[in-house]
C-alpha positions in Angstrom: -84.5 249.7 -79.7 -83.0 246.6 -82.4 -82.7 244.1 -79.5 -86.8 244.5 -77.8 -88.2 244.3 -81.5 -86.3 241.2 -82.0 -87.3 239.1 -78.7 -90.6 240.5 -79.5 -90.5 239.0 -82.9 -89.6 235.4 -81.0 -92.3 235.4 -79.0 -94.6 235.2 -82.1 -92.8 231.6 -83.7 -95.5 229.1 -82.3 -94.9 226.1 -80.0 -92.4 224.4 -82.2 -90.1 228.0 -82.8 -91.4 228.3 -86.6 -92.4 230.8 -88.2 -94.7 231.3 -91.3 -94.4 233.7 -94.0 -96.9 236.7 -92.3 -98.4 237.6 -89.1 -102.3 238.8 -88.0 -101.6 241.5 -85.5 -105.2 241.6 -85.2 -106.3 237.2 -84.9 -103.1 236.9 -83.1 -102.0 233.9 -85.9 -99.4 233.1 -88.3 -99.9 233.3 -91.9 -99.2 232.8 -95.4 -96.9 229.8 -96.0 -95.9 227.5 -92.8 -93.2 227.0 -91.9 -91.2 229.7 -93.9 -87.8 229.3 -94.5 -87.1 232.8 -95.5 -88.9 233.3 -91.9 -86.1 231.3 -90.5 -83.0 232.7 -92.2 -83.7 236.4 -91.5 -83.9 234.6 -87.6 -80.2 233.8 -88.0 -79.1 236.9 -89.4 -80.8 239.2 -87.2 -79.5 237.2 -83.7 -76.1 236.8 -85.6 -75.7 241.2 -86.4 -77.2 242.1 -83.5 -74.8 239.5 -80.9 -71.9 241.5 -83.6 -73.3 245.2 -82.4 -73.5 243.3 -78.5 -70.1 242.4 -79.1 -68.2 245.5 -80.5 -70.2 247.7 -77.7 -69.1 245.1 -75.1 -65.5 245.7 -76.6 -65.9 249.3 -76.4 -67.0 249.3 -72.7 -70.4 250.3 -73.4 -73.5 250.0 -71.9 -75.8 250.4 -74.4 
């Protein structure tokens, strides 16, 4: 589910809500350029698209 994956990604941010270029799932830490503007742009775009899908679904009367 896209929303669950997006929420998981948000959990990877640091205490200031920032993301780096990469994430090491083994060491569970942010790696690479920090903060990374492209990562934040992707977060904003994804949130907007998920919001649009939720709005469209609600207008059709779907609970998905």
